[in-house]
């Protein structure tokens, strides 16, 4: 864990090697929070920067109870510029990985010709199937590389990151022109707003951090990630009476949407579902049961 200095661990160093010269390094913001319980840490360290044409870049390292850990990089353009969103995530538990790499469109006429050969190359090398998550597909391009709790060759995926980032810098960021048409600017604003709304409505991070850190600290995390123009407002959780389930013996948390899927089943089978899913999660060393983990286990355990 790092604070009071820029975190350049692992994949984050790749990003800084390729893009640090463009960052406003003399004016940045850092958020750090950690909850230590017994021998386990749930932490997030986020360095946020601005740059020419870029509203906000998030460079993050996280860990959930020492079981799931990883990195996230997000770059949102200023709405007045024709620059797409760069997205990178790589995490997991040492056996299976969560991975996402994309250059997400902010205008409908983006030319993906520079990216297509890179996508085809790494799709084949990684033997990667198309994303099956509707919410991910709704905000990403068709050239997304996405793994959801799958076995992944990390070195190859990091090479893909290097090449995707190079394409984003050379073919989209550097030549990204300032927009003059109001409709284009409105379209970019809308695309960024949608991206933030969909991401924060489906990403389990806020629920995890609210459980581990408490609501005020989790709210601060949400604010930092969504405050820049175009900003989004905090969802109203006041009517949410569903407390996060926790198996303390197995050190496993449940995400709200996964809990709701269990509660939708007949009451007499709910505990059997919970026990089976938690047992599989424990075998796989998964610290949190998200909706995606639930669906994957459900299809395997209850055929």
PDB file of C-alpha atoms in Angstrom:
ATOM      1  CA  UNK A   1       0.000   0.000   0.000  1.00  0.00           C
ATOM      2  CA  UNK A   2       1.203   3.491  -0.792  1.00  0.00           C
ATOM      3  CA  UNK A   3       0.236   6.982   0.174  1.00  0.00           C
ATOM      4  CA  UNK A   4       1.784  10.437  -0.115  1.00  0.00           C
ATOM      5  CA  UNK A   5       3.582   9.279  -3.236  1.00  0.00           C
ATOM      6  CA  UNK A   6       2.447   8.296  -6.706  1.00  0.00           C
ATOM      7  CA  UNK A   7       1.729   4.583  -6.881  1.00  0.00           C
ATOM      8  CA  UNK A   8       3.554   3.008  -9.824  1.00  0.00           C
ATOM      9  CA  UNK A   9       3.147  -0.647  -8.909  1.00  0.00           C
ATOM     10  CA  UNK A  10       2.718  -3.335 -11.550  1.00  0.00           C
ATOM     11  CA  UNK A  11       0.623  -2.368 -14.589  1.00  0.00           C
ATOM     12  CA  UNK A  12       0.452   1.238 -13.401  1.00  0.00           C
ATOM     13  CA  UNK A  13       4.128   1.663 -14.307  1.00  0.00           C
ATOM     14  CA  UNK A  14       3.270   0.808 -17.916  1.00  0.00           C
ATOM     15  CA  UNK A  15       0.773   3.663 -17.984  1.00  0.00           C
ATOM     16  CA  UNK A  16       3.243   6.157 -16.539  1.00  0.00           C
ATOM     17  CA  UNK A  17       5.988   5.037 -18.921  1.00  0.00           C
ATOM     18  CA  UNK A  18       3.758   5.853 -21.885  1.00  0.00           C
ATOM     19  CA  UNK A  19       1.703   8.824 -20.690  1.00  0.00           C
ATOM     20  CA  UNK A  20       3.365  10.544 -17.729  1.00  0.00           C
ATOM     21  CA  UNK A  21       4.798  13.333 -19.899  1.00  0.00           C
ATOM     22  CA  UNK A  22       1.236  14.442 -20.687  1.00  0.00           C
ATOM     23  CA  UNK A  23      -0.008  14.533 -17.087  1.00  0.00           C
ATOM     24  CA  UNK A  24      -0.214  17.655 -14.946  1.00  0.00           C
ATOM     25  CA  UNK A  25       2.114  16.172 -12.334  1.00  0.00           C
ATOM     26  CA  UNK A  26       2.352  19.332 -10.229  1.00  0.00           C
ATOM     27  CA  UNK A  27      -1.362  19.317  -9.382  1.00  0.00           C
ATOM     28  CA  UNK A  28      -3.027  16.011  -8.599  1.00  0.00           C
ATOM     29  CA  UNK A  29      -5.310  14.486  -5.988  1.00  0.00           C
ATOM     30  CA  UNK A  30      -4.870  11.267  -4.038  1.00  0.00           C
ATOM     31  CA  UNK A  31      -7.488   9.260  -2.162  1.00  0.00           C
ATOM     32  CA  UNK A  32      -6.475   6.483   0.202  1.00  0.00           C
ATOM     33  CA  UNK A  33      -8.586   4.340   2.518  1.00  0.00           C
ATOM     34  CA  UNK A  34      -7.989   1.016   4.228  1.00  0.00           C
ATOM     35  CA  UNK A  35      -9.892  -1.207   6.643  1.00  0.00           C
ATOM     36  CA  UNK A  36      -7.774  -3.804   8.403  1.00  0.00           C
ATOM     37  CA  UNK A  37      -9.643  -6.698  10.014  1.00  0.00           C
ATOM     38  CA  UNK A  38      -7.509  -9.420  11.555  1.00  0.00           C
ATOM     39  CA  UNK A  39      -4.833 -10.036   8.929  1.00  0.00           C
ATOM     40  CA  UNK A  40      -6.868  -8.772   5.966  1.00  0.00           C
ATOM     41  CA  UNK A  41      -6.874  -5.344   4.327  1.00  0.00           C
ATOM     42  CA  UNK A  42      -9.550  -3.795   2.137  1.00  0.00           C
ATOM     43  CA  UNK A  43      -7.903  -0.771   0.599  1.00  0.00           C
ATOM     44  CA  UNK A  44      -8.002   1.589  -2.342  1.00  0.00           C
ATOM     45  CA  UNK A  45      -5.362   4.075  -3.389  1.00  0.00           C
ATOM     46  CA  UNK A  46      -6.346   6.392  -6.225  1.00  0.00           C
ATOM     47  CA  UNK A  47      -4.161   8.995  -7.905  1.00  0.00           C
ATOM     48  CA  UNK A  48      -6.186  11.356 -10.091  1.00  0.00           C
ATOM     49  CA  UNK A  49      -4.729  13.677 -12.703  1.00  0.00           C
ATOM     50  CA  UNK A  50      -5.803  16.051 -15.398  1.00  0.00           C
ATOM     51  CA  UNK A  51      -4.070  16.605 -18.727  1.00  0.00           C
ATOM     52  CA  UNK A  52      -4.539  18.608 -21.873  1.00  0.00           C
ATOM     53  CA  UNK A  53      -7.859  17.479 -23.414  1.00  0.00           C
ATOM     54  CA  UNK A  54      -8.453  15.172 -20.428  1.00  0.00           C
ATOM     55  CA  UNK A  55     -10.899  15.999 -17.656  1.00  0.00           C
ATOM     56  CA  UNK A  56      -9.760  13.290 -15.245  1.00  0.00           C
ATOM     57  CA  UNK A  57      -7.556  10.209 -15.173  1.00  0.00           C
ATOM     58  CA  UNK A  58      -7.876   7.662 -12.366  1.00  0.00           C
ATOM     59  CA  UNK A  59      -4.952   5.370 -11.589  1.00  0.00           C
ATOM     60  CA  UNK A  60      -5.911   2.870  -8.896  1.00  0.00           C
ATOM     61  CA  UNK A  61      -4.781  -0.105  -6.867  1.00  0.00           C
ATOM     62  CA  UNK A  62      -7.250  -2.040  -4.714  1.00  0.00           C
ATOM     63  CA  UNK A  63      -7.546  -5.119  -2.538  1.00  0.00           C
ATOM     64  CA  UNK A  64     -10.608  -6.767  -0.977  1.00  0.00           C
ATOM     65  CA  UNK A  65      -9.808  -8.622   2.237  1.00  0.00           C
ATOM     66  CA  UNK A  66      -6.529  -9.771   0.782  1.00  0.00           C
ATOM     67  CA  UNK A  67      -8.336 -12.126  -1.605  1.00  0.00           C
ATOM     68  CA  UNK A  68      -9.081 -10.022  -4.663  1.00  0.00           C
ATOM     69  CA  UNK A  69      -6.677  -7.327  -5.791  1.00  0.00           C
ATOM     70  CA  UNK A  70      -5.902  -5.384  -8.914  1.00  0.00           C
ATOM     71  CA  UNK A  71      -5.560  -2.120 -10.793  1.00  0.00           C
ATOM     72  CA  UNK A  72      -7.864   0.222 -12.691  1.00  0.00           C
ATOM     73  CA  UNK A  73      -7.040   3.041 -15.108  1.00  0.00           C
ATOM     74  CA  UNK A  74      -9.749   5.311 -16.515  1.00  0.00           C
ATOM     75  CA  UNK A  75      -9.245   8.384 -18.696  1.00  0.00           C
ATOM     76  CA  UNK A  76     -12.229  10.666 -19.343  1.00  0.00           C
ATOM     77  CA  UNK A  77     -11.827  13.410 -21.958  1.00  0.00           C
ATOM     78  CA  UNK A  78     -12.971  16.970 -21.636  1.00  0.00           C
ATOM     79  CA  UNK A  79     -16.319  17.072 -23.456  1.00  0.00           C
ATOM     80  CA  UNK A  80     -15.017  19.745 -25.820  1.00  0.00           C
ATOM     81  CA  UNK A  81     -12.509  17.340 -27.409  1.00  0.00           C
ATOM     82  CA  UNK A  82     -12.844  14.422 -29.797  1.00  0.00           C
ATOM     83  CA  UNK A  83     -11.040  11.879 -27.602  1.00  0.00           C
ATOM     84  CA  UNK A  84     -12.504   8.486 -26.608  1.00  0.00           C
ATOM     85  CA  UNK A  85     -12.415   6.992 -23.099  1.00  0.00           C
ATOM     86  CA  UNK A  86      -9.493   4.712 -22.233  1.00  0.00           C
ATOM     87  CA  UNK A  87     -10.336   1.852 -19.860  1.00  0.00           C
ATOM     88  CA  UNK A  88      -8.102  -0.741 -18.217  1.00  0.00           C
ATOM     89  CA  UNK A  89      -8.792  -3.167 -15.400  1.00  0.00           C
ATOM     90  CA  UNK A  90      -6.815  -6.182 -14.291  1.00  0.00           C
ATOM     91  CA  UNK A  91      -7.486  -7.991 -11.044  1.00  0.00           C
ATOM     92  CA  UNK A  92      -8.190 -11.363  -9.552  1.00  0.00           C
ATOM     93  CA  UNK A  93      -7.135 -13.853  -6.936  1.00  0.00           C
ATOM     94  CA  UNK A  94      -4.008 -15.345  -8.472  1.00  0.00           C
ATOM     95  CA  UNK A  95      -5.924 -18.125 -10.217  1.00  0.00           C
ATOM     96  CA  UNK A  96      -8.664 -16.356 -12.135  1.00  0.00           C
ATOM     97  CA  UNK A  97      -8.733 -12.838 -13.482  1.00  0.00           C
ATOM     98  CA  UNK A  98     -11.076  -9.941 -14.047  1.00  0.00           C
ATOM     99  CA  UNK A  99      -9.786  -8.007 -17.035  1.00  0.00           C
ATOM    100  CA  UNK A 100     -11.105  -5.251 -19.249  1.00  0.00           C
ATOM    101  CA  UNK A 101      -9.338  -3.252 -21.932  1.00  0.00           C
ATOM    102  CA  UNK A 102     -11.093  -0.866 -24.273  1.00  0.00           C
ATOM    103  CA  UNK A 103     -11.151   2.436 -26.112  1.00  0.00           C
ATOM    104  CA  UNK A 104     -14.763   3.457 -25.586  1.00  0.00           C
ATOM    105  CA  UNK A 105     -16.464   5.778 -28.076  1.00  0.00           C
ATOM    106  CA  UNK A 106     -17.706   9.226 -27.151  1.00  0.00           C
ATOM    107  CA  UNK A 107     -18.888  10.051 -30.679  1.00  0.00           C
ATOM    108  CA  UNK A 108     -20.656   7.664 -33.059  1.00  0.00           C
ATOM    109  CA  UNK A 109     -18.284   8.172 -35.994  1.00  0.00           C
ATOM    110  CA  UNK A 110     -15.031   7.063 -34.341  1.00  0.00           C
ATOM    111  CA  UNK A 111     -12.601   5.394 -36.757  1.00  0.00           C
ATOM    112  CA  UNK A 112     -11.413   2.132 -35.203  1.00  0.00           C
ATOM    113  CA  UNK A 113      -9.138   1.172 -38.096  1.00  0.00           C
ATOM    114  CA  UNK A 114      -5.936   1.703 -36.019  1.00  0.00           C
ATOM    115  CA  UNK A 115      -7.262  -0.515 -33.210  1.00  0.00           C
ATOM    116  CA  UNK A 116      -8.770  -3.397 -35.171  1.00  0.00           C
ATOM    117  CA  UNK A 117      -5.508  -5.261 -35.976  1.00  0.00           C
ATOM    118  CA  UNK A 118      -4.392  -4.955 -32.346  1.00  0.00           C
ATOM    119  CA  UNK A 119      -7.740  -6.293 -31.167  1.00  0.00           C
ATOM    120  CA  UNK A 120      -7.649  -9.212 -33.605  1.00  0.00           C
ATOM    121  CA  UNK A 121      -4.083 -10.076 -32.583  1.00  0.00           C
ATOM    122  CA  UNK A 122      -4.776 -10.241 -28.858  1.00  0.00           C
ATOM    123  CA  UNK A 123      -8.225 -11.745 -29.154  1.00  0.00           C
ATOM    124  CA  UNK A 124      -6.516 -14.703 -30.829  1.00  0.00           C
ATOM    125  CA  UNK A 125      -3.498 -14.830 -28.495  1.00  0.00           C
ATOM    126  CA  UNK A 126      -5.711 -14.707 -25.403  1.00  0.00           C
ATOM    127  CA  UNK A 127      -8.376 -16.984 -26.885  1.00  0.00           C
ATOM    128  CA  UNK A 128     -10.852 -14.415 -25.633  1.00  0.00           C
ATOM    129  CA  UNK A 129     -14.592 -14.703 -26.177  1.00  0.00           C
ATOM    130  CA  UNK A 130     -16.888 -11.682 -26.661  1.00  0.00           C
ATOM    131  CA  UNK A 131     -18.077 -10.046 -23.464  1.00  0.00           C
ATOM    132  CA  UNK A 132     -21.298 -11.562 -22.130  1.00  0.00           C
ATOM    133  CA  UNK A 133     -22.138  -8.705 -19.746  1.00  0.00           C
ATOM    134  CA  UNK A 134     -24.821  -6.464 -21.205  1.00  0.00           C
ATOM    135  CA  UNK A 135     -23.892  -3.490 -19.040  1.00  0.00           C
ATOM    136  CA  UNK A 136     -20.250  -3.687 -20.132  1.00  0.00           C
ATOM    137  CA  UNK A 137     -21.231  -3.977 -23.785  1.00  0.00           C
ATOM    138  CA  UNK A 138     -23.552  -0.971 -23.463  1.00  0.00           C
ATOM    139  CA  UNK A 139     -20.655   1.421 -22.756  1.00  0.00           C
ATOM    140  CA  UNK A 140     -17.708  -0.233 -24.501  1.00  0.00           C
ATOM    141  CA  UNK A 141     -16.706  -0.702 -28.112  1.00  0.00           C
ATOM    142  CA  UNK A 142     -16.959  -3.959 -30.025  1.00  0.00           C
ATOM    143  CA  UNK A 143     -13.163  -4.175 -29.727  1.00  0.00           C
ATOM    144  CA  UNK A 144     -13.155  -4.746 -25.984  1.00  0.00           C
ATOM    145  CA  UNK A 145     -10.924  -7.422 -24.462  1.00  0.00           C
ATOM    146  CA  UNK A 146     -12.807  -8.748 -21.448  1.00  0.00           C
ATOM    147  CA  UNK A 147     -12.381 -11.641 -19.032  1.00  0.00           C
ATOM    148  CA  UNK A 148     -14.741 -12.239 -16.116  1.00  0.00           C
ATOM    149  CA  UNK A 149     -13.179 -14.575 -13.544  1.00  0.00           C
ATOM    150  CA  UNK A 150     -11.349 -16.595 -16.183  1.00  0.00           C
ATOM    151  CA  UNK A 151      -7.862 -18.048 -16.502  1.00  0.00           C
ATOM    152  CA  UNK A 152      -5.796 -15.392 -18.274  1.00  0.00           C
ATOM    153  CA  UNK A 153      -2.218 -15.067 -19.511  1.00  0.00           C
ATOM    154  CA  UNK A 154      -1.302 -11.900 -17.609  1.00  0.00           C
ATOM    155  CA  UNK A 155       1.867 -11.141 -19.580  1.00  0.00           C
ATOM    156  CA  UNK A 156       0.012 -11.247 -22.891  1.00  0.00           C
ATOM    157  CA  UNK A 157      -2.793  -9.082 -21.507  1.00  0.00           C
ATOM    158  CA  UNK A 158      -0.259  -6.500 -20.310  1.00  0.00           C
ATOM    159  CA  UNK A 159       1.274  -6.451 -23.782  1.00  0.00           C
ATOM    160  CA  UNK A 160      -2.218  -5.816 -25.118  1.00  0.00           C
ATOM    161  CA  UNK A 161      -2.516  -2.923 -22.670  1.00  0.00           C
ATOM    162  CA  UNK A 162       0.726  -1.411 -23.978  1.00  0.00           C
ATOM    163  CA  UNK A 163      -0.515  -1.565 -27.560  1.00  0.00           C
ATOM    164  CA  UNK A 164      -4.056  -0.347 -26.816  1.00  0.00           C
ATOM    165  CA  UNK A 165      -2.618   2.563 -24.845  1.00  0.00           C
ATOM    166  CA  UNK A 166      -0.199   3.398 -27.665  1.00  0.00           C
ATOM    167  CA  UNK A 167      -3.084   3.415 -30.155  1.00  0.00           C
ATOM    168  CA  UNK A 168      -5.154   5.611 -27.848  1.00  0.00           C
ATOM    169  CA  UNK A 169      -2.294   8.102 -27.429  1.00  0.00           C
ATOM    170  CA  UNK A 170      -1.074   8.273 -31.027  1.00  0.00           C
ATOM    171  CA  UNK A 171      -4.323   7.920 -32.967  1.00  0.00           C
ATOM    172  CA  UNK A 172      -6.916   9.476 -30.664  1.00  0.00           C
ATOM    173  CA  UNK A 173      -5.444  11.564 -27.849  1.00  0.00           C
ATOM    174  CA  UNK A 174      -2.728  13.484 -29.694  1.00  0.00           C
ATOM    175  CA  UNK A 175      -4.771  14.293 -32.830  1.00  0.00           C
ATOM    176  CA  UNK A 176      -8.000  14.777 -30.856  1.00  0.00           C
ATOM    177  CA  UNK A 177      -9.459  18.029 -32.152  1.00  0.00           C
ATOM    178  CA  UNK A 178     -11.430  20.594 -30.210  1.00  0.00           C
ATOM    179  CA  UNK A 179     -15.098  20.285 -31.039  1.00  0.00           C
ATOM    180  CA  UNK A 180     -17.009  23.301 -32.288  1.00  0.00           C
ATOM    181  CA  UNK A 181     -20.401  21.778 -33.013  1.00  0.00           C
ATOM    182  CA  UNK A 182     -22.686  22.012 -29.973  1.00  0.00           C
ATOM    183  CA  UNK A 183     -24.398  18.729 -30.840  1.00  0.00           C
ATOM    184  CA  UNK A 184     -21.044  16.927 -30.869  1.00  0.00           C
ATOM    185  CA  UNK A 185     -20.169  18.379 -27.462  1.00  0.00           C
ATOM    186  CA  UNK A 186     -23.578  17.354 -26.129  1.00  0.00           C
ATOM    187  CA  UNK A 187     -23.035  13.845 -27.508  1.00  0.00           C
ATOM    188  CA  UNK A 188     -19.670  13.530 -25.752  1.00  0.00           C
ATOM    189  CA  UNK A 189     -21.204  14.764 -22.484  1.00  0.00           C
ATOM    190  CA  UNK A 190     -23.980  12.231 -22.848  1.00  0.00           C
ATOM    191  CA  UNK A 191     -21.552   9.376 -23.572  1.00  0.00           C
ATOM    192  CA  UNK A 192     -19.406  10.195 -20.525  1.00  0.00           C
ATOM    193  CA  UNK A 193     -22.467  10.569 -18.294  1.00  0.00           C
ATOM    194  CA  UNK A 194     -23.839   7.236 -19.484  1.00  0.00           C
ATOM    195  CA  UNK A 195     -20.476   5.562 -18.921  1.00  0.00           C
ATOM    196  CA  UNK A 196     -20.280   6.834 -15.341  1.00  0.00           C
ATOM    197  CA  UNK A 197     -23.908   5.983 -14.594  1.00  0.00           C
ATOM    198  CA  UNK A 198     -23.683   2.448 -15.957  1.00  0.00           C
ATOM    199  CA  UNK A 199     -20.297   1.778 -14.372  1.00  0.00           C
ATOM    200  CA  UNK A 200     -21.272   2.936 -10.897  1.00  0.00           C
ATOM    201  CA  UNK A 201     -24.671   1.246 -11.065  1.00  0.00           C
ATOM    202  CA  UNK A 202     -23.096  -2.140 -11.822  1.00  0.00           C
ATOM    203  CA  UNK A 203     -19.617  -2.078 -10.323  1.00  0.00           C
ATOM    204  CA  UNK A 204     -19.730  -3.661  -6.837  1.00  0.00           C
ATOM    205  CA  UNK A 205     -16.937  -1.400  -5.534  1.00  0.00           C
ATOM    206  CA  UNK A 206     -19.182   1.111  -3.735  1.00  0.00           C
ATOM    207  CA  UNK A 207     -21.129  -1.605  -1.928  1.00  0.00           C
ATOM    208  CA  UNK A 208     -17.923  -3.335  -0.848  1.00  0.00           C
ATOM    209  CA  UNK A 209     -16.361  -0.134   0.414  1.00  0.00           C
ATOM    210  CA  UNK A 210     -19.554   0.945   2.178  1.00  0.00           C
ATOM    211  CA  UNK A 211     -19.561  -2.368   4.037  1.00  0.00           C
ATOM    212  CA  UNK A 212     -15.865  -2.229   4.909  1.00  0.00           C
ATOM    213  CA  UNK A 213     -15.250   1.500   5.468  1.00  0.00           C
ATOM    214  CA  UNK A 214     -18.675   2.878   6.357  1.00  0.00           C
ATOM    215  CA  UNK A 215     -20.951   5.059   4.270  1.00  0.00           C
ATOM    216  CA  UNK A 216     -19.216   8.466   4.686  1.00  0.00           C
ATOM    217  CA  UNK A 217     -15.865   7.170   3.419  1.00  0.00           C
ATOM    218  CA  UNK A 218     -17.493   5.228   0.575  1.00  0.00           C
ATOM    219  CA  UNK A 219     -19.426   8.377  -0.368  1.00  0.00           C
ATOM    220  CA  UNK A 220     -16.133  10.269  -0.573  1.00  0.00           C
ATOM    221  CA  UNK A 221     -14.816   7.612  -2.967  1.00  0.00           C
ATOM    222  CA  UNK A 222     -17.947   7.974  -5.127  1.00  0.00           C
ATOM    223  CA  UNK A 223     -17.656  11.769  -5.149  1.00  0.00           C
ATOM    224  CA  UNK A 224     -14.014  11.714  -6.217  1.00  0.00           C
ATOM    225  CA  UNK A 225     -14.762   9.365  -9.103  1.00  0.00           C
ATOM    226  CA  UNK A 226     -17.814  11.248 -10.406  1.00  0.00           C
ATOM    227  CA  UNK A 227     -17.342  14.936  -9.545  1.00  0.00           C
ATOM    228  CA  UNK A 228     -15.738  16.159 -12.779  1.00  0.00           C
ATOM    229  CA  UNK A 229     -17.890  17.532 -15.584  1.00  0.00           C
ATOM    230  CA  UNK A 230     -20.117  15.891 -16.602  1.00  0.00           C
ATOM    231  CA  UNK A 231     -20.759  14.764 -13.030  1.00  0.00           C
ATOM    232  CA  UNK A 232     -23.397  12.347 -11.757  1.00  0.00           C
ATOM    233  CA  UNK A 233     -25.250  12.331  -8.450  1.00  0.00           C
ATOM    234  CA  UNK A 234     -25.054   9.741  -5.713  1.00  0.00           C
ATOM    235  CA  UNK A 235     -27.821   7.114  -5.970  1.00  0.00           C
ATOM    236  CA  UNK A 236     -30.349   7.183  -3.124  1.00  0.00           C
ATOM    237  CA  UNK A 237     -29.690   4.143  -0.949  1.00  0.00           C
ATOM    238  CA  UNK A 238     -31.930   5.323   1.895  1.00  0.00           C
ATOM    239  CA  UNK A 239     -34.714   2.887   0.972  1.00  0.00           C
ATOM    240  CA  UNK A 240     -32.314  -0.023   0.626  1.00  0.00           C
ATOM    241  CA  UNK A 241     -32.959  -2.238   3.643  1.00  0.00           C
ATOM    242  CA  UNK A 242     -30.949  -5.171   2.309  1.00  0.00           C
ATOM    243  CA  UNK A 243     -27.836  -5.547   4.425  1.00  0.00           C
ATOM    244  CA  UNK A 244     -24.783  -7.108   2.865  1.00  0.00           C
ATOM    245  CA  UNK A 245     -24.466 -10.794   3.690  1.00  0.00           C
ATOM    246  CA  UNK A 246     -21.176 -11.906   5.140  1.00  0.00           C
ATOM    247  CA  UNK A 247     -19.821 -15.365   5.867  1.00  0.00           C
ATOM    248  CA  UNK A 248     -17.212 -14.526   8.487  1.00  0.00           C
ATOM    249  CA  UNK A 249     -15.961 -18.095   8.721  1.00  0.00           C
ATOM    250  CA  UNK A 250     -15.164 -18.196   5.001  1.00  0.00           C
ATOM    251  CA  UNK A 251     -14.345 -14.455   4.817  1.00  0.00           C
ATOM    252  CA  UNK A 252     -16.808 -13.905   1.963  1.00  0.00           C
ATOM    253  CA  UNK A 253     -19.008 -10.889   1.190  1.00  0.00           C
ATOM    254  CA  UNK A 254     -22.096 -10.800  -1.023  1.00  0.00           C
ATOM    255  CA  UNK A 255     -22.819  -7.992  -3.453  1.00  0.00           C
ATOM    256  CA  UNK A 256     -26.383  -6.635  -3.361  1.00  0.00           C
ATOM    257  CA  UNK A 257     -27.414  -7.782  -6.840  1.00  0.00           C
ATOM    258  CA  UNK A 258     -26.224 -11.329  -6.154  1.00  0.00           C
ATOM    259  CA  UNK A 259     -28.242 -11.361  -2.926  1.00  0.00           C
ATOM    260  CA  UNK A 260     -31.320 -10.235  -4.829  1.00  0.00           C
ATOM    261  CA  UNK A 261     -30.944 -13.159  -7.221  1.00  0.00           C
ATOM    262  CA  UNK A 262     -30.936 -15.574  -4.291  1.00  0.00           C
ATOM    263  CA  UNK A 263     -33.988 -13.895  -2.757  1.00  0.00           C
ATOM    264  CA  UNK A 264     -35.834 -14.266  -6.062  1.00  0.00           C
ATOM    265  CA  UNK A 265     -35.624 -18.062  -5.714  1.00  0.00           C
ATOM    266  CA  UNK A 266     -38.206 -20.029  -3.691  1.00  0.00           C
ATOM    267  CA  UNK A 267     -37.557 -19.571   0.021  1.00  0.00           C
ATOM    268  CA  UNK A 268     -37.102 -23.288   0.667  1.00  0.00           C
ATOM    269  CA  UNK A 269     -34.054 -23.489  -1.647  1.00  0.00           C
ATOM    270  CA  UNK A 270     -32.372 -20.182  -0.809  1.00  0.00           C
ATOM    271  CA  UNK A 271     -30.076 -21.543   1.896  1.00  0.00           C
ATOM    272  CA  UNK A 272     -28.994 -24.422  -0.333  1.00  0.00           C
ATOM    273  CA  UNK A 273     -28.091 -21.921  -3.043  1.00  0.00           C
ATOM    274  CA  UNK A 274     -26.167 -19.757  -0.575  1.00  0.00           C
ATOM    275  CA  UNK A 275     -24.230 -22.719   0.825  1.00  0.00           C
ATOM    276  CA  UNK A 276     -23.311 -24.060  -2.616  1.00  0.00           C
ATOM    277  CA  UNK A 277     -22.230 -20.679  -3.983  1.00  0.00           C
ATOM    278  CA  UNK A 278     -20.187 -19.836  -0.887  1.00  0.00           C
ATOM    279  CA  UNK A 279     -18.492 -23.239  -0.909  1.00  0.00           C
ATOM    280  CA  UNK A 280     -17.460 -22.768  -4.534  1.00  0.00           C
ATOM    281  CA  UNK A 281     -16.286 -19.211  -3.838  1.00  0.00           C
ATOM    282  CA  UNK A 282     -14.194 -20.466  -0.928  1.00  0.00           C
ATOM    283  CA  UNK A 283     -12.650 -23.170  -3.130  1.00  0.00           C
ATOM    284  CA  UNK A 284     -11.767 -20.504  -5.703  1.00  0.00           C
ATOM    285  CA  UNK A 285     -10.509 -18.073  -3.021  1.00  0.00           C
ATOM    286  CA  UNK A 286     -13.084 -15.468  -4.049  1.00  0.00           C
ATOM    287  CA  UNK A 287     -13.582 -12.793  -1.408  1.00  0.00           C
ATOM    288  CA  UNK A 288     -16.804 -11.381  -2.837  1.00  0.00           C
ATOM    289  CA  UNK A 289     -19.751 -12.901  -4.654  1.00  0.00           C
ATOM    290  CA  UNK A 290     -20.786 -10.423  -7.326  1.00  0.00           C
ATOM    291  CA  UNK A 291     -23.689 -10.915  -9.696  1.00  0.00           C
ATOM    292  CA  UNK A 292     -21.246 -12.111 -12.352  1.00  0.00           C
ATOM    293  CA  UNK A 293     -19.668 -14.659  -9.992  1.00  0.00           C
ATOM    294  CA  UNK A 294     -23.129 -15.818  -8.913  1.00  0.00           C
ATOM    295  CA  UNK A 295     -24.283 -16.342 -12.507  1.00  0.00           C
ATOM    296  CA  UNK A 296     -21.134 -18.244 -13.394  1.00  0.00           C
ATOM    297  CA  UNK A 297     -21.376 -20.557 -10.391  1.00  0.00           C
ATOM    298  CA  UNK A 298     -25.130 -20.980 -10.817  1.00  0.00           C
ATOM    299  CA  UNK A 299     -24.699 -22.234 -14.367  1.00  0.00           C
ATOM    300  CA  UNK A 300     -22.097 -24.746 -13.160  1.00  0.00           C
ATOM    301  CA  UNK A 301     -23.671 -25.896  -9.902  1.00  0.00           C
ATOM    302  CA  UNK A 302     -27.357 -25.962 -10.781  1.00  0.00           C
ATOM    303  CA  UNK A 303     -27.565 -27.448 -14.259  1.00  0.00           C
TER     304      UNK A 303
END
